[in-house]
Short mmCIF file of C-alpha atoms and ligand atoms in Angstrom, two decimals:
data_model
loop_
_atom_site.label_atom_id
_atom_site.label_comp_id
_atom_site.label_asym_id
_atom_site.label_seq_id
_atom_site.Cartn_x
_atom_site.Cartn_y
_atom_site.Cartn_z
CA UNK D 1 -1.83 26.79 9.93
CA UNK D 2 -0.57 26.57 6.41
CA UNK D 3 -2.58 28.72 4.00
CA UNK D 4 -2.16 26.33 1.14
CA UNK D 5 -5.67 25.09 0.33
CA UNK D 6 -4.40 21.53 0.38
CA UNK D 7 -3.62 21.79 4.04
CA UNK D 8 -6.36 24.04 5.32
CA UNK D 9 -9.42 22.37 6.74
CA UNK D 10 -12.02 23.98 4.55
CA UNK D 11 -15.04 22.22 5.92
CA UNK D 12 -16.61 22.56 9.35
CA UNK D 13 -16.35 18.83 9.56
CA UNK D 14 -12.61 18.94 8.92
CA UNK D 15 -12.05 21.55 11.57
CA UNK D 16 -13.95 19.64 14.24
CA UNK D 17 -12.21 16.41 13.34
CA UNK D 18 -8.89 18.15 13.73
CA UNK D 19 -9.79 19.48 17.17
CA UNK D 20 -10.98 16.07 18.25
CA UNK D 21 -7.82 14.46 17.02
CA UNK D 22 -5.68 16.78 19.04
CA UNK D 23 -7.61 16.10 22.25
CA UNK D 24 -7.49 12.42 21.50
CA UNK D 25 -3.75 12.63 20.96
CA UNK D 26 -3.09 14.54 24.17
CA UNK D 27 -5.11 12.01 26.05
CA UNK D 28 -3.34 9.07 24.44
CA UNK D 29 0.08 10.52 24.96
CA UNK D 30 -0.79 11.41 28.54
CA UNK D 31 0.70 14.84 28.24
CA UNK D 32 -0.51 18.42 28.19
CA UNK D 33 -0.06 21.13 25.62
CA UNK D 34 3.37 22.69 25.63
CA UNK D 35 5.22 19.50 26.46
CA UNK D 36 8.09 18.83 24.13
CA UNK D 37 6.37 16.13 22.16
CA UNK D 38 9.40 14.31 20.95
CA UNK D 39 10.79 13.60 24.37
CA UNK D 40 7.51 11.98 25.38
CA UNK D 41 8.35 9.08 23.11
CA UNK D 42 11.35 8.15 25.13
CA UNK D 43 13.46 7.51 22.08
CA UNK D 44 14.86 9.31 19.12
CA UNK D 45 17.20 12.25 18.94
CA UNK D 46 16.39 15.77 17.90
CA UNK D 47 19.02 18.16 16.68
CA UNK D 48 18.63 21.88 16.12
CA UNK D 49 18.48 22.06 12.33
CA UNK D 50 21.83 23.22 11.00
CA UNK D 51 20.99 22.56 7.38
CA UNK D 52 19.39 24.85 4.78
CA UNK D 53 15.58 24.84 4.60
CA UNK D 54 14.07 21.64 3.28
CA UNK D 55 12.09 21.38 0.07
CA UNK D 56 8.48 20.25 0.22
CA UNK D 57 7.12 17.53 -2.03
CA UNK D 58 5.34 19.37 -4.88
CA UNK D 59 1.58 19.02 -4.77
CA UNK D 60 -0.70 20.05 -7.62
CA UNK D 61 -2.76 23.20 -7.16
CA UNK D 62 -6.51 22.83 -7.41
CA UNK D 63 -7.95 22.98 -10.93
CA UNK D 64 -11.44 23.46 -9.52
CA UNK D 65 -12.66 20.38 -11.40
CA UNK D 66 -14.43 17.74 -9.32
CA UNK D 67 -14.60 13.97 -9.89
CA UNK D 68 -17.50 12.65 -7.85
CA UNK D 69 -18.10 9.01 -6.97
CA UNK D 70 -20.21 7.00 -4.55
CA UNK D 71 -18.90 3.91 -2.79
CA UNK D 72 -21.49 1.82 -1.02
CA UNK D 73 -19.94 -0.71 1.34
CA UNK D 74 -22.46 -3.52 1.75
CA UNK D 75 -22.87 -7.29 2.06
CA UNK D 76 -22.83 -8.87 -1.38
CA UNK D 77 -22.90 -12.32 -2.92
CA UNK D 78 -20.30 -12.78 -5.63
CA UNK D 79 -19.03 -15.60 -7.79
CA UNK D 80 -15.26 -15.71 -7.42
CA UNK D 81 -13.21 -18.45 -9.01
CA UNK D 82 -16.43 -20.33 -9.75
CA UNK D 83 -17.54 -20.28 -6.10
CA UNK D 84 -20.39 -18.32 -4.60
CA UNK D 85 -19.21 -16.28 -1.64
CA UNK D 86 -20.89 -13.89 0.73
CA UNK D 87 -18.66 -10.93 1.39
CA UNK D 88 -18.54 -7.16 1.86
CA UNK D 89 -17.71 -5.08 -1.18
CA UNK D 90 -18.04 -1.60 -2.69
CA UNK D 91 -20.91 -1.20 -5.15
CA UNK D 92 -21.39 -4.96 -5.33
CA UNK D 93 -18.11 -5.80 -7.07
CA UNK D 94 -14.54 -6.89 -6.33
CA UNK D 95 -12.38 -4.89 -6.76
CA UNK D 96 -14.39 -1.73 -6.14
CA UNK D 97 -14.76 0.69 -9.06
CA UNK D 98 -11.68 2.25 -10.66
CA UNK D 99 -11.50 5.84 -9.42
CA UNK D 100 -9.54 7.92 -11.89
CA UNK D 101 -8.83 11.62 -12.12
CA UNK D 102 -6.11 14.11 -13.06
CA UNK D 103 -3.80 15.67 -10.49
CA UNK D 104 -5.17 18.96 -9.22
CA UNK D 105 -8.72 17.73 -9.64
CA UNK D 106 -10.80 17.20 -6.53
CA UNK D 107 -11.83 13.68 -5.66
CA UNK D 108 -15.18 13.71 -3.93
CA UNK D 109 -16.36 10.33 -2.73
CA UNK D 110 -19.53 9.73 -0.79
CA UNK D 111 -19.05 6.58 1.25
CA UNK D 112 -22.24 4.89 2.37
CA UNK D 113 -21.78 2.37 5.14
CA UNK D 114 -24.46 -0.25 4.53
CA UNK D 115 -22.58 -3.02 6.34
CA UNK D 116 -24.40 -5.03 9.02
CA UNK D 117 -25.29 -3.05 12.13
CA UNK D 118 -22.40 -2.55 14.50
CA UNK D 119 -19.83 -2.63 11.68
CA UNK D 120 -17.96 0.66 11.43
CA UNK D 121 -15.95 1.48 8.34
CA UNK D 122 -13.72 4.14 6.73
CA UNK D 123 -11.86 4.54 3.45
CA UNK D 124 -8.12 5.20 3.25
CA UNK D 125 -6.48 6.51 0.05
CA UNK D 126 -3.34 4.44 0.17
CA UNK D 127 -0.18 6.32 -0.78
CA UNK D 128 -1.81 9.67 -1.52
CA UNK D 129 -0.12 12.50 0.43
CA UNK D 130 -3.44 14.26 0.99
CA UNK D 131 -4.66 16.58 3.72
CA UNK D 132 -4.84 14.73 7.01
CA UNK D 133 -8.57 14.91 7.86
CA UNK D 134 -9.35 12.96 4.65
CA UNK D 135 -6.91 10.10 5.32
CA UNK D 136 -9.61 7.72 6.57
CA UNK D 137 -8.01 6.41 9.77
CA UNK D 138 -10.44 6.16 12.69
CA UNK D 139 -8.79 7.28 15.91
CA UNK D 140 -6.38 9.50 14.02
CA UNK D 141 -8.27 11.52 11.43
CA UNK D 142 -11.99 10.86 11.85
CA UNK D 143 -14.68 9.09 13.78
CA UNK D 144 -15.44 5.75 12.14
CA UNK D 145 -18.42 5.78 9.78
CA UNK D 146 -21.12 3.88 11.64
CA UNK D 147 -23.37 1.42 9.90
CA UNK D 148 -26.21 3.28 8.19
CA UNK D 149 -24.22 6.51 7.97
CA UNK D 150 -22.50 8.34 5.13
CA UNK D 151 -19.23 10.28 5.00
CA UNK D 152 -17.93 12.50 2.21
CA UNK D 153 -14.22 12.42 1.46
CA UNK D 154 -13.00 15.36 -0.56
CA UNK D 155 -9.45 16.31 -1.41
CA UNK D 156 -7.36 17.76 -4.22
CA UNK D 157 -5.40 14.93 -5.88
CA UNK D 158 -1.88 16.10 -5.07
CA UNK D 159 0.46 13.78 -6.98
CA UNK D 160 0.03 11.60 -10.06
CA UNK D 161 0.47 7.86 -9.71
CA UNK D 162 -0.92 4.40 -9.14
CA UNK D 163 -2.70 4.10 -5.79
CA UNK D 164 -5.57 2.19 -4.25
CA UNK D 165 -8.22 2.69 -1.64
CA UNK D 166 -9.37 0.36 1.11
CA UNK D 167 -11.15 0.20 4.41
CA UNK D 168 -8.95 1.05 7.39
CA UNK D 169 -11.10 -0.73 9.97
CA UNK D 170 -10.12 -4.12 11.39
CA UNK D 171 -9.63 -6.82 8.77
CA UNK D 172 -12.08 -5.34 6.25
CA UNK D 173 -9.27 -5.05 3.69
CA UNK D 174 -9.26 -8.86 3.58
CA UNK D 175 -12.92 -8.85 2.62
CA UNK D 176 -13.73 -7.14 -0.67
CA UNK D 177 -13.39 -3.55 0.54
CA UNK D 178 -10.67 -2.27 -1.80
CA UNK D 179 -10.32 -0.79 -5.27
CA UNK D 180 -7.84 0.96 -7.59
CA UNK D 181 -7.22 4.72 -7.66
CA UNK D 182 -5.27 6.24 -10.55
CA UNK D 183 -4.20 9.87 -10.58
CA UNK D 184 -3.07 10.92 -14.05
CA UNK D 185 -0.45 13.62 -14.55
CA UNK D 186 -1.48 16.87 -16.20
CA UNK D 187 0.96 16.04 -18.99
CA UNK D 188 1.84 12.39 -19.57
CA UNK D 189 5.51 12.20 -20.49
CA UNK D 190 5.56 8.49 -21.23
CA UNK D 191 4.13 7.20 -24.46
CA UNK D 192 2.17 3.98 -24.61
CA UNK D 193 -0.83 2.53 -26.44
CA UNK D 194 -2.53 0.57 -23.69
CA UNK D 195 -2.89 1.07 -19.95
CA UNK D 196 -4.02 -1.88 -17.81
CA UNK D 197 -4.63 -1.79 -14.06
CA UNK D 198 -4.04 -5.16 -12.35
CA UNK D 199 -5.15 -5.52 -8.74
CA UNK D 200 -3.87 -8.60 -6.91
CA UNK D 201 -5.76 -10.10 -4.00
CA UNK D 202 -5.63 -13.12 -1.72
CA UNK D 203 -9.13 -14.36 -0.98
CA UNK D 204 -10.55 -16.37 1.91
CA UNK D 205 -13.77 -14.58 2.84
CA UNK D 206 -16.64 -17.05 2.69
CA UNK D 207 -14.47 -20.04 1.70
CA UNK D 208 -15.63 -20.72 4.40
CA UNK D 209 -15.21 -18.38 7.32
CA UNK D 210 -14.18 -14.75 7.50
CA UNK D 211 -10.94 -12.85 8.02
CA UNK D 212 -11.89 -12.60 11.70
CA UNK D 213 -12.06 -16.40 11.88
CA UNK D 214 -8.67 -16.58 10.20
CA UNK D 215 -7.28 -14.20 12.82
CA UNK D 216 -8.65 -16.38 15.62
CA UNK D 217 -6.87 -19.37 14.08
CA UNK D 218 -3.59 -17.49 13.83
CA UNK D 219 -3.87 -16.49 17.48
CA UNK D 220 -4.82 -20.04 18.53
CA UNK D 221 -1.87 -21.50 16.62
CA UNK D 222 0.46 -18.96 18.18
CA UNK D 223 3.57 -18.54 16.16
CA UNK D 224 3.34 -20.64 13.02
CA UNK D 225 7.00 -19.85 12.46
CA UNK D 226 7.98 -20.93 15.98
CA UNK D 227 10.41 -23.66 15.10
CA UNK D 228 12.22 -21.47 12.66
CA UNK D 229 12.08 -18.25 14.56
CA UNK D 230 13.24 -19.75 17.84
CA UNK D 231 16.59 -21.42 17.76
CA UNK D 232 17.12 -22.77 14.29
CA UNK D 233 17.13 -19.47 12.42
CA UNK D 234 16.12 -19.42 8.78
CA UNK D 235 17.79 -22.68 7.94
CA UNK D 236 18.60 -22.65 4.25
CA UNK D 237 15.61 -20.47 3.48
CA UNK D 238 16.20 -17.32 1.47
CA UNK D 239 14.34 -14.12 2.28
CA UNK D 240 12.14 -14.64 -0.76
CA UNK D 241 10.81 -18.04 0.29
CA UNK D 242 9.47 -17.47 3.82
CA UNK D 243 6.06 -19.17 4.09
CA UNK D 244 3.17 -16.69 4.45
CA UNK D 245 1.03 -16.55 7.61
CA UNK D 246 -1.95 -17.75 5.64
CA UNK D 247 -2.16 -19.96 2.56
CA UNK D 248 -5.32 -18.74 0.84
CA UNK D 249 -7.85 -20.91 -0.98
CA UNK D 250 -8.02 -18.41 -3.84
CA UNK D 251 -5.93 -15.69 -5.46
CA UNK D 252 -7.38 -13.07 -7.80
CA UNK D 253 -6.34 -10.51 -10.39
CA UNK D 254 -9.08 -7.93 -10.88
CA UNK D 255 -11.48 -10.25 -9.07
CA UNK D 256 -10.82 -13.15 -11.44
CA UNK D 257 -9.12 -16.45 -10.73
CA UNK D 258 -6.65 -18.26 -12.98
CA UNK D 259 -9.50 -20.39 -14.39
CA UNK D 260 -11.37 -17.39 -15.82
CA UNK D 261 -8.47 -14.99 -16.08
CA UNK D 262 -8.39 -11.33 -16.92
CA UNK D 263 -7.52 -11.02 -20.62
CA UNK D 264 -5.25 -8.24 -21.82
CA UNK D 265 -5.82 -7.73 -25.55
CA UNK D 266 -2.89 -6.15 -27.40
CA UNK D 267 -1.71 -5.63 -30.97
CA UNK D 268 1.72 -6.41 -32.35
CA UNK D 269 3.90 -3.34 -31.75
CA UNK D 270 1.83 -1.89 -28.88
CA UNK D 271 3.57 -0.29 -25.95
CA UNK D 272 1.68 -1.59 -22.95
CA UNK D 273 1.62 -0.04 -19.50
CA UNK D 274 0.80 -2.42 -16.67
CA UNK D 275 0.00 -1.07 -13.21
CA UNK D 276 0.35 -3.74 -10.53
CA UNK D 277 -1.35 -3.06 -7.21
CA UNK D 278 -0.97 -5.60 -4.40
CA UNK D 279 -4.18 -5.22 -2.40
CA UNK D 280 -3.64 -8.57 -0.67
CA UNK D 281 -3.83 -8.78 3.10
CA UNK D 282 -1.04 -11.28 3.62
CA UNK D 283 0.58 -12.32 0.32
CA UNK D 284 3.76 -11.27 -1.45
CA UNK D 285 3.96 -12.19 -5.16
CA UNK D 286 6.62 -12.70 -7.79
CA UNK D 287 5.32 -11.44 -11.13
CA UNK D 288 6.57 -12.27 -14.61
CA UNK D 289 5.20 -12.06 -18.16
CA UNK D 290 6.03 -15.05 -20.31
CA UNK D 291 7.86 -14.20 -23.53
CA UNK D 292 8.50 -10.57 -22.58
CA UNK D 293 10.68 -8.40 -20.43
CA UNK D 294 9.24 -5.64 -18.27
CA UNK D 295 10.65 -2.13 -17.91
CA UNK D 296 9.88 -0.86 -14.41
CA UNK D 297 9.02 2.86 -14.55
CA UNK D 298 7.35 3.58 -11.19
CA UNK D 299 7.17 2.18 -7.71
CA UNK D 300 4.35 3.25 -5.42
CA UNK D 301 3.30 5.71 -8.12
CA UNK D 302 6.65 7.55 -8.16
CA UNK D 303 8.96 7.55 -11.18
CA UNK D 304 12.24 5.66 -11.17
CA UNK D 305 14.98 5.40 -13.77
CA UNK D 306 13.62 2.73 -16.12
CA UNK D 307 15.05 -0.68 -15.36
CA UNK D 308 14.46 -3.83 -17.41
CA UNK D 309 13.73 -7.10 -15.59
CA UNK D 310 12.11 -10.48 -16.14
CA UNK D 311 10.34 -10.60 -12.79
CA UNK D 312 9.48 -8.42 -9.83
CA UNK D 313 8.53 -8.98 -6.21
CA UNK D 314 5.61 -7.02 -4.81
CA UNK D 315 4.64 -6.76 -1.14
CA UNK D 316 1.23 -5.92 0.28
CA UNK D 317 0.46 -2.25 -0.33
CA UNK D 318 3.22 -1.83 -2.94
CA UNK D 319 2.61 -0.81 -6.56
CA UNK D 320 4.76 -1.16 -9.65
CA UNK D 321 4.18 0.33 -13.08
CA UNK D 322 5.95 -1.38 -15.97
CA UNK D 323 6.12 -0.93 -19.73
CA UNK D 324 6.08 -3.92 -22.04
CA UNK D 325 6.70 -3.88 -25.77
CA UNK D 326 4.30 -6.26 -27.49
CA UNK D 327 6.80 -7.74 -29.94
CA UNK D 328 6.19 -11.46 -29.53
CA UNK D 329 2.83 -12.52 -30.96
CA UNK D 330 0.98 -15.25 -29.13
CA UNK D 331 -1.02 -15.89 -25.97
CA UNK D 332 1.12 -15.51 -22.86
CA UNK D 333 0.96 -16.09 -19.12
CA UNK D 334 1.16 -13.06 -16.86
CA UNK D 335 1.88 -14.98 -13.66
CA UNK D 336 1.81 -13.83 -10.06
CA UNK D 337 3.36 -16.60 -7.99
CA UNK D 338 2.71 -16.61 -4.24
CA UNK D 339 5.94 -16.18 -2.28
CA UNK D 340 6.74 -19.05 0.06
CA UNK D 341 3.78 -21.25 -0.94
CA UNK D 342 2.41 -23.12 -3.94
CA UNK D 343 -0.36 -20.82 -5.15
CA UNK D 344 -0.40 -18.50 -8.11
CA UNK D 345 -2.81 -16.38 -10.10
CA UNK D 346 -2.56 -15.25 -13.67
CA UNK D 347 -3.87 -12.92 -16.32
CA UNK D 348 -3.44 -13.67 -20.02
CA UNK D 349 -1.82 -11.39 -22.60
CA UNK D 350 -3.46 -12.08 -25.93
CA UNK D 351 -2.25 -10.65 -29.24
CA UNK D 352 -4.96 -9.73 -31.70
CA UNK D 353 -5.24 -12.42 -34.36
CA UNK D 354 -3.20 -14.99 -32.47
CA UNK D 355 -4.65 -18.48 -32.56
CA UNK D 356 -2.23 -19.92 -30.00
CA UNK D 357 -3.85 -21.72 -27.08
CA UNK D 358 -3.59 -20.13 -23.66
CA UNK D 359 -1.11 -21.69 -21.21
CA UNK D 360 -2.51 -23.94 -18.49
CA UNK D 361 -3.95 -22.09 -15.49
CA UNK D 362 -1.07 -23.11 -13.23
CA UNK D 363 1.76 -22.78 -15.76
CA UNK D 364 4.73 -20.95 -14.25
CA UNK D 365 6.83 -19.23 -16.91
CA UNK D 366 10.63 -19.51 -16.89
CA UNK D 367 10.83 -15.74 -16.51
CA UNK D 368 9.86 -16.10 -12.83
CA UNK D 369 13.31 -17.57 -12.23
CA UNK D 370 15.27 -15.06 -14.28
CA UNK D 371 16.41 -11.50 -13.55
CA UNK D 372 14.27 -10.30 -10.61
CA UNK D 373 13.95 -6.69 -9.55
CA UNK D 374 15.56 -5.90 -6.18
CA UNK D 375 15.48 -2.59 -4.30
CA UNK D 376 19.14 -1.71 -5.01
CA UNK D 377 18.25 -1.67 -8.73
CA UNK D 378 15.76 1.17 -8.25
CA UNK D 379 16.93 4.77 -8.61
CA UNK D 380 14.65 7.74 -8.20
CA UNK D 381 13.94 9.52 -11.52
CA UNK D 382 15.80 12.76 -12.15
CA UNK D 383 13.82 15.85 -11.24
CA UNK D 384 11.84 14.39 -8.34
CA UNK D 385 12.13 16.19 -5.03
CA UNK D 386 13.85 13.94 -2.51
CA UNK D 387 14.95 14.43 1.10
CA UNK D 388 18.41 16.03 0.98
CA UNK D 389 21.34 14.06 2.36
CA UNK D 390 21.71 16.23 5.46
CA UNK D 391 22.05 14.84 8.93
CA UNK D 392 18.45 14.05 9.89
CA UNK D 393 16.73 16.30 12.40
CA UNK D 394 15.15 13.26 13.98
CA UNK D 395 16.51 9.76 13.69
CA UNK D 396 14.31 7.01 15.08
CA UNK D 397 15.30 3.40 15.49
CA UNK D 398 12.27 1.27 14.58
CA UNK D 399 12.42 -2.32 15.75
CA UNK D 400 9.99 -4.78 14.20
CA UNK D 401 9.44 -7.88 16.25
CA UNK D 402 6.98 -10.61 17.10
CA UNK D 403 5.98 -14.11 16.24
CA UNK D 404 7.96 -15.73 18.99
CA UNK D 405 5.44 -18.24 20.29
CA UNK D 406 2.54 -15.77 20.14
CA UNK D 407 0.68 -14.10 17.32
CA UNK D 408 1.65 -10.62 18.49
CA UNK D 409 3.51 -8.13 16.29
CA UNK D 410 5.26 -5.09 17.70
CA UNK D 411 7.00 -1.85 16.85
CA UNK D 412 9.70 -0.93 19.37
CA UNK D 413 8.44 -3.69 21.60
CA UNK D 414 4.92 -2.26 21.97
CA UNK D 415 1.65 -3.25 20.39
CA UNK D 416 -0.41 -0.40 18.96
CA UNK D 417 -3.01 -0.49 21.73
CA UNK D 418 -0.38 0.15 24.39
CA UNK D 419 1.95 2.41 22.46
CA UNK D 420 2.38 6.17 22.52
CA UNK D 421 2.35 8.14 19.34
CA UNK D 422 5.62 8.96 17.64
CA UNK D 423 5.80 12.76 17.61
CA UNK D 424 7.99 14.52 15.08
CA UNK D 425 8.33 18.23 14.27
CA UNK D 426 6.92 19.37 10.96
CA UNK D 427 9.13 20.40 8.03
CA UNK D 428 11.99 18.34 9.36
CA UNK D 429 14.16 15.62 7.96
CA UNK D 430 13.12 12.35 9.56
CA UNK D 431 14.94 9.04 9.47
CA UNK D 432 13.33 5.72 10.32
CA UNK D 433 16.06 3.13 10.80
CA UNK D 434 14.07 -0.08 10.65
CA UNK D 435 15.42 -3.30 11.99
CA UNK D 436 13.39 -6.47 11.49
CA UNK D 437 14.07 -8.75 14.45
CA UNK D 438 11.50 -11.31 13.30
CA UNK D 439 11.44 -14.18 10.84
CA UNK D 440 8.67 -12.67 8.70
CA UNK D 441 8.85 -9.94 6.06
CA UNK D 442 6.95 -6.74 6.92
CA UNK D 443 5.75 -4.31 4.23
CA UNK D 444 5.98 -1.09 6.27
CA UNK D 445 3.70 1.71 5.11
CA UNK D 446 3.68 5.39 6.10
CA UNK D 447 0.62 7.51 5.46
CA UNK D 448 0.67 11.06 4.08
CA UNK D 449 4.29 11.13 2.88
CA UNK D 450 6.71 9.52 0.49
CA UNK D 451 9.97 8.35 1.95
CA UNK D 452 13.23 7.76 0.15
CA UNK D 453 14.61 4.28 0.56
CA UNK D 454 18.31 4.18 1.39
CA UNK D 455 19.26 1.35 -0.96
CA UNK D 456 22.96 2.09 -0.95
CA UNK D 457 22.93 4.00 -4.25
CA UNK D 458 22.42 7.46 -2.80
CA UNK D 459 19.51 7.75 -5.25
CA UNK D 460 16.99 5.34 -3.75
CA UNK D 461 13.37 5.39 -4.95
CA UNK D 462 10.55 7.38 -3.38
CA UNK D 463 8.04 4.95 -1.90
CA UNK D 464 5.30 4.74 0.70
CA UNK D 465 5.53 1.01 1.40
CA UNK D 466 8.72 -1.00 1.70
CA UNK D 467 9.30 -4.68 2.35
CA UNK D 468 11.64 -5.22 5.27
CA UNK D 469 12.73 -8.83 5.06
CA UNK D 470 13.29 -11.21 7.94
CA UNK D 471 16.22 -10.04 10.09
CA UNK D 472 16.93 -7.22 7.62
CA UNK D 473 17.72 -3.59 8.41
CA UNK D 474 16.43 -0.86 6.09
CA UNK D 475 16.55 2.90 6.44
CA UNK D 476 14.15 5.43 4.95
CA UNK D 477 14.30 9.24 5.06
CA UNK D 478 11.36 11.59 4.70
CA UNK D 479 10.38 15.22 5.00
CA UNK D 480 7.61 15.81 7.52
CA UNK D 481 5.86 18.37 5.31
CA UNK D 482 2.30 17.20 5.94
CA UNK D 483 0.96 18.05 9.41
CA UNK D 484 -1.42 15.70 11.16
CA UNK D 485 -1.65 12.29 12.74
CA UNK D 486 -0.58 9.56 10.33
CA UNK D 487 -0.68 5.81 10.57
CA UNK D 488 2.56 3.90 10.14
CA UNK D 489 2.15 0.14 10.06
CA UNK D 490 2.85 -3.23 8.59
CA UNK D 491 0.58 -3.77 5.57
CA UNK D 492 0.09 -7.40 6.45
CA UNK D 493 -3.47 -6.82 7.70
CA UNK D 494 -3.08 -9.56 10.32
CA UNK D 495 0.18 -8.13 11.66
CA UNK D 496 -1.38 -4.67 11.76
CA UNK D 497 -4.39 -6.03 13.62
CA UNK D 498 -2.09 -7.90 16.01
CA UNK D 499 -0.32 -4.69 17.01
CA UNK D 500 2.20 -3.69 14.34
CA UNK D 501 1.07 -0.09 13.95
CA UNK D 502 1.86 3.37 15.35
CA UNK D 503 0.45 6.81 14.87
CA UNK D 504 3.03 9.39 13.83
CA UNK D 505 2.10 12.92 14.84
CA UNK D 506 3.61 15.62 12.60
CA UNK D 507 3.19 19.03 14.26
CU1 C2O N 1 -3.07 0.80 2.84
CU2 C2O N 1 -2.78 2.26 6.63
O1 C2O N 1 -2.91 1.53 4.75
CU1 CU N 2 4.22 -7.52 9.26
#
């Protein structure tokens, strides 16, 4: 085992979880110790490494400081968008509390499961390349937290960036069980006057029915995209206008609807940092700020070469940080338009002293139709450690399919419940060559690692979640420097629940 404190299991609990996971894995994979794990998958190619040793992604050493929080997951009644809803939330609010600490500090979170009896839960720290036993995935890294029980997550925050946390059980993400997590760098190299965190969510819980009811409807309706996905192809539809699985009754930014929007107060001349987090279960957004351009500085918490745009597209699980110069006094719409459907949600940017009236709740600024960020425009920032351009040690074709007459979503033609784990050797260069054979976009998310997107530039961004559009092929490369069992799945919560997930075992 690695002696680095980040990777050693320093609690008794961690050690026993690890042992359990291994037994669980061997049972699932149907193989004994000593088997060549990779071959058990039946696909993929392994080469004897011929390249120089690989770098590892730098992770901050422990400062010894501890940031302690408590998250109580419990039934709550909230007023959202003027409607009273019964839901499940952390500490009685949506989103859950902002957890914020500096890299190298230890995040210690006591999670109290006070959900109704029989409802297990867990908390996953989305995007954080932490030590495996703290990753919050029942069946891979821990036993689920049973109702009435507590669980303490504790890990050294390894890498600065914009992240979020959410339940990793069933469809609980599509209730209120999510919140923002910001890890600040030891030294901030960007300069700005204001820092706003904006969490986007699609809301149906209690309006009426629950996410589980919504899932039953999706299954009963089979493939909502049937006509398109079958013979007629996409018709004239572009990849950025595919209708979502679910049109939600309500969309929120920081728990607020367009009618009572989040207000961002700025002064003329301010440099404003906006951190967009898409915590939605099933909604992609196009975001634009009226009267301003946005300079994208980070995706999924990782720095990119700054690129100026009017609009950006954000999939479920993705994050974007942008800088805006407040040089246009007034009251402006920060709009997040739902992709493929009518809805939108907004926040309002308000300059101090401005007496302008706010735009109408549903006003869609022109900027939404102007210069939109695309993946080929993103280049990883100089100085970040990226997977070298060697021939990969393991190259896995990943086929994404489903939605042909049934609400079933698959990876390499298997649903999660029936699939074997994907086993890859540690400290190797791994390639996932994803091919979307379906008519829906899939935001594919890998736990515990950043991957580099091959966007044709040779300098693609480091990300942990990437939108693979309908019928599109996308390749990502990553260094398997974090041992353990990691979830890899579509971040559409309904696709994930309907089978579009695998465990990836790095050992
Ligand atoms: Cu936010 Cu397994 O994911
Ligand atoms: Cu999907």
